Amino acid sequence: MRRIVLASGKGGVGRTTLVANLGLALAKMGKVTVVVDASLTTPNLGLMFKLEKAIYTLNDVLAGEAALGDAIYDGPSGLKVIPAGPTLDQVKKALPDRLPGVLRELPVKADFLLIDAPGGLRRETVAALRCGSEVLLVANPEIAAVSNAMKTRLVSEFLGLRPIGIVLNRVQKEEFELDGKEIENMMGLPLLAEVPEDASIGKALSQGKIALDANPRSPASRAIGELAKKIAKMRVKP
Ligand SMILES: Nc1ncnc2c1ncn2[C@@H]1O[C@H](COP(=O)(O)OP(=O)(O)O)[C@@H](O)[C@H]1O
Ligand SMILES: [Mg+2]
């Protein structure tokens, strides 16, 4: 199983959106895929799959009050979703340091585990990174997002993860934006996708759907579909 953390350092760049859509794209390709919300204090992934009323969440598992299997839910196209609990009480009881241990024994034989890391580079982020063996860096084409992604990359490598590439999200190809090639050179990592700014993302969200399902031909869905193919094709050393 490949364990890929989607991390950025900067918040709001589109990690959760990408985890949900990329997970769905991989599932549609027939890959057994699990997505997990490791953004424990500000979880959003469950909302994307309408799991806000889930009985058991990752928080219960981290508190030792449920088994991991109890917190795995069926999403669209066979995708498996592990949501985190949205309430403050649930946040309080979840110990982030237990996360890598809890996710080590996944009771599903999966091809991919996609981990939605929180922003920043604090304890909770490090716990999320320690759940993965590969990191996919997510940024917007602007200097703040790219510099935070660079820092995240360094921390990831220090923790032993392999950076597989960068995804630029919300790309508008405006002249004030940083250029994809420039970012690729700056980071010395392959630019795996440029996902355009696309209203279909927000529109699907407002309908309680994932863009890749609601509008598979939208520019963002297509870019994420291509990204999924690239990731699935990668040769990974054991
Ligand atoms: N490619 C895109 N085009 C338009 N809106 C997007 C795109 N990607 C993400 N968004 C929107 O940007 C906001 C932040 O995305 P989110 O995935 O929550 O970021 P993060 O998890 O990094 O904080 C959300 O409102 C989301 O719908
Ligand atoms: Mg998020």
mmCIF file with all atom_site columns, C-alpha atoms in Angstrom, residues 73-216:
data_model
loop_
_atom_site.group_PDB
_atom_site.id
_atom_site.type_symbol
_atom_site.label_atom_id
_atom_site.label_alt_id
_atom_site.label_comp_id
_atom_site.label_asym_id
_atom_site.label_entity_id
_atom_site.label_seq_id
_atom_site.pdbx_PDB_ins_code
_atom_site.Cartn_x
_atom_site.Cartn_y
_atom_site.Cartn_z
_atom_site.occupancy
_atom_site.B_iso_or_equiv
_atom_site.pdbx_formal_charge
_atom_site.auth_seq_id
_atom_site.auth_comp_id
_atom_site.auth_asym_id
_atom_site.auth_atom_id
_atom_site.pdbx_PDB_model_num
ATOM 1   C CA . TYR A 1 73  ? -17.141 4.646  5.922   1.00 0.00 ? 73  TYR A CA 1
ATOM 2   C CA . ASP A 1 74  ? -18.133 3.921  2.329   1.00 0.00 ? 74  ASP A CA 1
ATOM 3   C CA . GLY A 1 75  ? -17.882 6.914  0.019   1.00 0.00 ? 75  GLY A CA 1
ATOM 4   C CA . PRO A 1 76  ? -18.760 7.063  -3.697  1.00 0.00 ? 76  PRO A CA 1
ATOM 5   C CA . SER A 1 77  ? -17.268 4.538  -6.162  1.00 0.00 ? 77  SER A CA 1
ATOM 6   C CA . GLY A 1 78  ? -16.014 2.290  -3.380  1.00 0.00 ? 78  GLY A CA 1
ATOM 7   C CA . LEU A 1 79  ? -13.776 4.965  -1.857  1.00 0.00 ? 79  LEU A CA 1
ATOM 8   C CA . LYS A 1 80  ? -13.250 4.463  1.888   1.00 0.00 ? 80  LYS A CA 1
ATOM 9   C CA . VAL A 1 81  ? -13.349 7.534  4.112   1.00 0.00 ? 81  VAL A CA 1
ATOM 10  C CA . ILE A 1 82  ? -12.030 7.985  7.658   1.00 0.00 ? 82  ILE A CA 1
ATOM 11  C CA . PRO A 1 83  ? -13.447 11.275 8.967   1.00 0.00 ? 83  PRO A CA 1
ATOM 12  C CA . ALA A 1 84  ? -12.273 13.188 12.018  1.00 0.00 ? 84  ALA A CA 1
ATOM 13  C CA . GLY A 1 85  ? -14.786 14.521 14.527  1.00 0.00 ? 85  GLY A CA 1
ATOM 14  C CA . PRO A 1 86  ? -15.840 18.132 14.051  1.00 0.00 ? 86  PRO A CA 1
ATOM 15  C CA . THR A 1 87  ? -16.838 19.098 17.618  1.00 0.00 ? 87  THR A CA 1
ATOM 16  C CA . LEU A 1 88  ? -14.526 20.689 20.176  1.00 0.00 ? 88  LEU A CA 1
ATOM 17  C CA . ASP A 1 89  ? -15.136 17.815 22.597  1.00 0.00 ? 89  ASP A CA 1
ATOM 18  C CA . GLN A 1 90  ? -13.932 15.416 19.933  1.00 0.00 ? 90  GLN A CA 1
ATOM 19  C CA . VAL A 1 91  ? -10.886 17.583 19.233  1.00 0.00 ? 91  VAL A CA 1
ATOM 20  C CA . LYS A 1 92  ? -9.939  17.601 22.914  1.00 0.00 ? 92  LYS A CA 1
ATOM 21  C CA . LYS A 1 93  ? -9.828  13.851 23.269  1.00 0.00 ? 93  LYS A CA 1
ATOM 22  C CA . ALA A 1 94  ? -7.863  13.013 20.136  1.00 0.00 ? 94  ALA A CA 1
ATOM 23  C CA . LEU A 1 95  ? -4.164  12.585 20.799  1.00 0.00 ? 95  LEU A CA 1
ATOM 24  C CA . PRO A 1 96  ? -2.373  13.383 17.507  1.00 0.00 ? 96  PRO A CA 1
ATOM 25  C CA . ASP A 1 97  ? 0.812   11.517 18.453  1.00 0.00 ? 97  ASP A CA 1
ATOM 26  C CA . ARG A 1 98  ? -1.110  8.245  18.357  1.00 0.00 ? 98  ARG A CA 1
ATOM 27  C CA . LEU A 1 99  ? -2.110  8.759  14.719  1.00 0.00 ? 99  LEU A CA 1
ATOM 28  C CA . PRO A 1 100 ? 0.798   6.962  12.972  1.00 0.00 ? 100 PRO A CA 1
ATOM 29  C CA . GLY A 1 101 ? 0.380   3.947  15.254  1.00 0.00 ? 101 GLY A CA 1
ATOM 30  C CA . VAL A 1 102 ? -3.383  3.847  14.730  1.00 0.00 ? 102 VAL A CA 1
ATOM 31  C CA . LEU A 1 103 ? -3.107  4.034  10.928  1.00 0.00 ? 103 LEU A CA 1
ATOM 32  C CA . ARG A 1 104 ? -0.341  1.430  10.748  1.00 0.00 ? 104 ARG A CA 1
ATOM 33  C CA . GLU A 1 105 ? -2.842  -1.400 11.093  1.00 0.00 ? 105 GLU A CA 1
ATOM 34  C CA . LEU A 1 106 ? -5.430  -0.518 8.458   1.00 0.00 ? 106 LEU A CA 1
ATOM 35  C CA . PRO A 1 107 ? -8.131  -3.222 8.457   1.00 0.00 ? 107 PRO A CA 1
ATOM 36  C CA . VAL A 1 108 ? -8.576  -2.810 4.681   1.00 0.00 ? 108 VAL A CA 1
ATOM 37  C CA . LYS A 1 109 ? -6.253  -4.186 2.032   1.00 0.00 ? 109 LYS A CA 1
ATOM 38  C CA . ALA A 1 110 ? -5.784  -0.926 0.161   1.00 0.00 ? 110 ALA A CA 1
ATOM 39  C CA . ASP A 1 111 ? -3.662  0.212  -2.776  1.00 0.00 ? 111 ASP A CA 1
ATOM 40  C CA . PHE A 1 112 ? -3.596  3.824  -1.574  1.00 0.00 ? 112 PHE A CA 1
ATOM 41  C CA . LEU A 1 113 ? -3.950  5.652  1.703   1.00 0.00 ? 113 LEU A CA 1
ATOM 42  C CA . LEU A 1 114 ? -4.274  9.412  1.127   1.00 0.00 ? 114 LEU A CA 1
ATOM 43  C CA . ILE A 1 115 ? -3.693  11.508 4.226   1.00 0.00 ? 115 ILE A CA 1
ATOM 44  C CA . ASP A 1 116 ? -5.112  15.030 4.511   1.00 0.00 ? 116 ASP A CA 1
ATOM 45  C CA . ALA A 1 117 ? -2.510  16.866 6.597   1.00 0.00 ? 117 ALA A CA 1
ATOM 46  C CA . PRO A 1 118 ? -3.287  20.050 8.515   1.00 0.00 ? 118 PRO A CA 1
ATOM 47  C CA . GLY A 1 119 ? -1.630  23.340 7.660   1.00 0.00 ? 119 GLY A CA 1
ATOM 48  C CA . GLY A 1 120 ? 1.309   24.756 9.575   1.00 0.00 ? 120 GLY A CA 1
ATOM 49  C CA . LEU A 1 121 ? 4.219   22.679 10.801  1.00 0.00 ? 121 LEU A CA 1
ATOM 50  C CA . ARG A 1 122 ? 3.112   21.965 14.301  1.00 0.00 ? 122 ARG A CA 1
ATOM 51  C CA . ARG A 1 123 ? 2.758   18.763 16.266  1.00 0.00 ? 123 ARG A CA 1
ATOM 52  C CA . GLU A 1 124 ? -0.453  17.758 14.525  1.00 0.00 ? 124 GLU A CA 1
ATOM 53  C CA . THR A 1 125 ? 1.145   18.264 11.106  1.00 0.00 ? 125 THR A CA 1
ATOM 54  C CA . VAL A 1 126 ? 4.210   16.229 12.041  1.00 0.00 ? 126 VAL A CA 1
ATOM 55  C CA . ALA A 1 127 ? 1.913   13.440 13.295  1.00 0.00 ? 127 ALA A CA 1
ATOM 56  C CA . ALA A 1 128 ? 0.134   13.461 9.916   1.00 0.00 ? 128 ALA A CA 1
ATOM 57  C CA . LEU A 1 129 ? 3.429   13.381 8.013   1.00 0.00 ? 129 LEU A CA 1
ATOM 58  C CA . ARG A 1 130 ? 4.628   10.445 10.096  1.00 0.00 ? 130 ARG A CA 1
ATOM 59  C CA . CYS A 1 131 ? 1.653   8.425  8.770   1.00 0.00 ? 131 CYS A CA 1
ATOM 60  C CA . GLY A 1 132 ? 3.021   8.477  5.230   1.00 0.00 ? 132 GLY A CA 1
ATOM 61  C CA . SER A 1 133 ? 5.944   7.230  3.207   1.00 0.00 ? 133 SER A CA 1
ATOM 62  C CA . GLU A 1 134 ? 5.459   9.692  0.367   1.00 0.00 ? 134 GLU A CA 1
ATOM 63  C CA . VAL A 1 135 ? 4.465   13.349 0.389   1.00 0.00 ? 135 VAL A CA 1
ATOM 64  C CA . LEU A 1 136 ? 2.655   15.253 -2.337  1.00 0.00 ? 136 LEU A CA 1
ATOM 65  C CA . LEU A 1 137 ? 3.160   18.980 -1.887  1.00 0.00 ? 137 LEU A CA 1
ATOM 66  C CA . VAL A 1 138 ? 0.208   21.207 -2.633  1.00 0.00 ? 138 VAL A CA 1
ATOM 67  C CA . ALA A 1 139 ? 0.564   24.918 -3.313  1.00 0.00 ? 139 ALA A CA 1
ATOM 68  C CA . ASN A 1 140 ? -1.057  27.803 -5.116  1.00 0.00 ? 140 ASN A CA 1
ATOM 69  C CA . PRO A 1 141 ? 1.038   29.688 -7.688  1.00 0.00 ? 141 PRO A CA 1
ATOM 70  C CA . GLU A 1 142 ? 2.141   32.364 -5.231  1.00 0.00 ? 142 GLU A CA 1
ATOM 71  C CA . ILE A 1 143 ? 5.298   32.888 -3.225  1.00 0.00 ? 143 ILE A CA 1
ATOM 72  C CA . ALA A 1 144 ? 3.809   32.372 0.270   1.00 0.00 ? 144 ALA A CA 1
ATOM 73  C CA . ALA A 1 145 ? 2.325   28.997 -0.642  1.00 0.00 ? 145 ALA A CA 1
ATOM 74  C CA . VAL A 1 146 ? 5.466   27.860 -2.466  1.00 0.00 ? 146 VAL A CA 1
ATOM 75  C CA . SER A 1 147 ? 7.800   28.891 0.362   1.00 0.00 ? 147 SER A CA 1
ATOM 76  C CA . ASN A 1 148 ? 5.633   27.038 2.908   1.00 0.00 ? 148 ASN A CA 1
ATOM 77  C CA . ALA A 1 149 ? 5.578   23.985 0.644   1.00 0.00 ? 149 ALA A CA 1
ATOM 78  C CA . MET A 1 150 ? 9.396   24.097 0.520   1.00 0.00 ? 150 MET A CA 1
ATOM 79  C CA . LYS A 1 151 ? 9.606   24.116 4.296   1.00 0.00 ? 151 LYS A CA 1
ATOM 80  C CA . THR A 1 152 ? 7.106   21.260 4.476   1.00 0.00 ? 152 THR A CA 1
ATOM 81  C CA . ARG A 1 153 ? 9.229   19.316 2.030   1.00 0.00 ? 153 ARG A CA 1
ATOM 82  C CA . LEU A 1 154 ? 12.316  19.719 4.230   1.00 0.00 ? 154 LEU A CA 1
ATOM 83  C CA . VAL A 1 155 ? 10.467  18.521 7.320   1.00 0.00 ? 155 VAL A CA 1
ATOM 84  C CA . SER A 1 156 ? 8.989   15.613 5.353   1.00 0.00 ? 156 SER A CA 1
ATOM 85  C CA . GLU A 1 157 ? 12.414  14.515 4.154   1.00 0.00 ? 157 GLU A CA 1
ATOM 86  C CA . PHE A 1 158 ? 13.794  14.835 7.669   1.00 0.00 ? 158 PHE A CA 1
ATOM 87  C CA . LEU A 1 159 ? 11.010  12.449 8.754   1.00 0.00 ? 159 LEU A CA 1
ATOM 88  C CA . GLY A 1 160 ? 11.990  9.989  6.001   1.00 0.00 ? 160 GLY A CA 1
ATOM 89  C CA . LEU A 1 161 ? 9.214   10.636 3.481   1.00 0.00 ? 161 LEU A CA 1
ATOM 90  C CA . ARG A 1 162 ? 9.865   10.748 -0.231  1.00 0.00 ? 162 ARG A CA 1
ATOM 91  C CA . PRO A 1 163 ? 8.566   13.903 -1.928  1.00 0.00 ? 163 PRO A CA 1
ATOM 92  C CA . ILE A 1 164 ? 6.923   12.708 -5.148  1.00 0.00 ? 164 ILE A CA 1
ATOM 93  C CA . GLY A 1 165 ? 6.073   16.091 -6.611  1.00 0.00 ? 165 GLY A CA 1
ATOM 94  C CA . ILE A 1 166 ? 4.100   19.286 -6.471  1.00 0.00 ? 166 ILE A CA 1
ATOM 95  C CA . VAL A 1 167 ? 0.525   20.046 -7.402  1.00 0.00 ? 167 VAL A CA 1
ATOM 96  C CA . LEU A 1 168 ? -0.362  23.640 -8.133  1.00 0.00 ? 168 LEU A CA 1
ATOM 97  C CA . ASN A 1 169 ? -3.998  24.338 -7.422  1.00 0.00 ? 169 ASN A CA 1
ATOM 98  C CA . ARG A 1 170 ? -6.264  27.247 -8.348  1.00 0.00 ? 170 ARG A CA 1
ATOM 99  C CA . VAL A 1 171 ? -4.096  28.140 -11.308 1.00 0.00 ? 171 VAL A CA 1
ATOM 100 C CA . GLN A 1 172 ? -5.461  31.003 -13.377 1.00 0.00 ? 172 GLN A CA 1
ATOM 101 C CA . LYS A 1 173 ? -2.476  31.616 -15.661 1.00 0.00 ? 173 LYS A CA 1
ATOM 102 C CA . GLU A 1 174 ? -2.517  35.288 -14.728 1.00 0.00 ? 174 GLU A CA 1
ATOM 103 C CA . GLU A 1 175 ? 0.737   37.118 -15.295 1.00 0.00 ? 175 GLU A CA 1
ATOM 104 C CA . PHE A 1 176 ? 1.074   37.943 -11.588 1.00 0.00 ? 176 PHE A CA 1
ATOM 105 C CA . GLU A 1 177 ? 1.175   34.227 -10.735 1.00 0.00 ? 177 GLU A CA 1
ATOM 106 C CA . LEU A 1 178 ? 4.369   32.246 -10.350 1.00 0.00 ? 178 LEU A CA 1
ATOM 107 C CA . ASP A 1 179 ? 4.969   30.054 -13.347 1.00 0.00 ? 179 ASP A CA 1
ATOM 108 C CA . GLY A 1 180 ? 4.747   26.267 -12.988 1.00 0.00 ? 180 GLY A CA 1
ATOM 109 C CA . LYS A 1 181 ? 8.134   25.661 -14.616 1.00 0.00 ? 181 LYS A CA 1
ATOM 110 C CA . GLU A 1 182 ? 9.726   28.244 -12.333 1.00 0.00 ? 182 GLU A CA 1
ATOM 111 C CA . ILE A 1 183 ? 8.305   26.479 -9.275  1.00 0.00 ? 183 ILE A CA 1
ATOM 112 C CA . GLU A 1 184 ? 9.428   23.104 -10.586 1.00 0.00 ? 184 GLU A CA 1
ATOM 113 C CA . ASN A 1 185 ? 12.995  24.422 -10.966 1.00 0.00 ? 185 ASN A CA 1
ATOM 114 C CA . MET A 1 186 ? 12.920  26.180 -7.621  1.00 0.00 ? 186 MET A CA 1
ATOM 115 C CA . MET A 1 187 ? 11.847  23.025 -5.817  1.00 0.00 ? 187 MET A CA 1
ATOM 116 C CA . GLY A 1 188 ? 13.708  20.471 -7.899  1.00 0.00 ? 188 GLY A CA 1
ATOM 117 C CA . LEU A 1 189 ? 10.581  18.313 -7.907  1.00 0.00 ? 189 LEU A CA 1
ATOM 118 C CA . PRO A 1 190 ? 8.268   17.345 -10.752 1.00 0.00 ? 190 PRO A CA 1
ATOM 119 C CA . LEU A 1 191 ? 5.172   19.457 -11.215 1.00 0.00 ? 191 LEU A CA 1
ATOM 120 C CA . LEU A 1 192 ? 2.587   16.664 -11.390 1.00 0.00 ? 192 LEU A CA 1
ATOM 121 C CA . ALA A 1 193 ? -0.468  18.808 -12.073 1.00 0.00 ? 193 ALA A CA 1
ATOM 122 C CA . GLU A 1 194 ? -1.725  22.320 -12.505 1.00 0.00 ? 194 GLU A CA 1
ATOM 123 C CA . VAL A 1 195 ? -5.328  22.261 -11.339 1.00 0.00 ? 195 VAL A CA 1
ATOM 124 C CA . PRO A 1 196 ? -7.149  25.331 -12.615 1.00 0.00 ? 196 PRO A CA 1
ATOM 125 C CA . GLU A 1 197 ? -9.345  27.678 -10.633 1.00 0.00 ? 197 GLU A CA 1
ATOM 126 C CA . ASP A 1 198 ? -12.716 26.124 -11.355 1.00 0.00 ? 198 ASP A CA 1
ATOM 127 C CA . ALA A 1 199 ? -16.184 27.026 -10.143 1.00 0.00 ? 199 ALA A CA 1
ATOM 128 C CA . SER A 1 200 ? -17.237 23.365 -10.465 1.00 0.00 ? 200 SER A CA 1
ATOM 129 C CA . ILE A 1 201 ? -15.358 22.672 -7.201  1.00 0.00 ? 201 ILE A CA 1
ATOM 130 C CA . GLY A 1 202 ? -17.466 25.052 -5.123  1.00 0.00 ? 202 GLY A CA 1
ATOM 131 C CA . LYS A 1 203 ? -20.640 24.237 -7.032  1.00 0.00 ? 203 LYS A CA 1
ATOM 132 C CA . ALA A 1 204 ? -20.288 20.508 -6.334  1.00 0.00 ? 204 ALA A CA 1
ATOM 133 C CA . LEU A 1 205 ? -19.546 21.251 -2.677  1.00 0.00 ? 205 LEU A CA 1
ATOM 134 C CA . SER A 1 206 ? -22.744 23.274 -2.363  1.00 0.00 ? 206 SER A CA 1
ATOM 135 C CA . GLN A 1 207 ? -24.669 20.257 -3.722  1.00 0.00 ? 207 GLN A CA 1
ATOM 136 C CA . GLY A 1 208 ? -23.007 17.905 -1.238  1.00 0.00 ? 208 GLY A CA 1
ATOM 137 C CA . LYS A 1 209 ? -21.041 16.242 -4.030  1.00 0.00 ? 209 LYS A CA 1
ATOM 138 C CA . ILE A 1 210 ? -17.434 15.827 -5.092  1.00 0.00 ? 210 ILE A CA 1
ATOM 139 C CA . ALA A 1 211 ? -16.566 17.738 -8.285  1.00 0.00 ? 211 ALA A CA 1
ATOM 140 C CA . LEU A 1 212 ? -15.080 14.669 -9.944  1.00 0.00 ? 212 LEU A CA 1
ATOM 141 C CA . ASP A 1 213 ? -18.476 12.966 -9.618  1.00 0.00 ? 213 ASP A CA 1
ATOM 142 C CA . ALA A 1 214 ? -20.717 15.985 -10.202 1.00 0.00 ? 214 ALA A CA 1
ATOM 143 C CA . ASN A 1 215 ? -18.799 17.306 -13.175 1.00 0.00 ? 215 ASN A CA 1
ATOM 144 C CA . PRO A 1 216 ? -16.201 14.798 -14.418 1.00 0.00 ? 216 PRO A CA 1
#
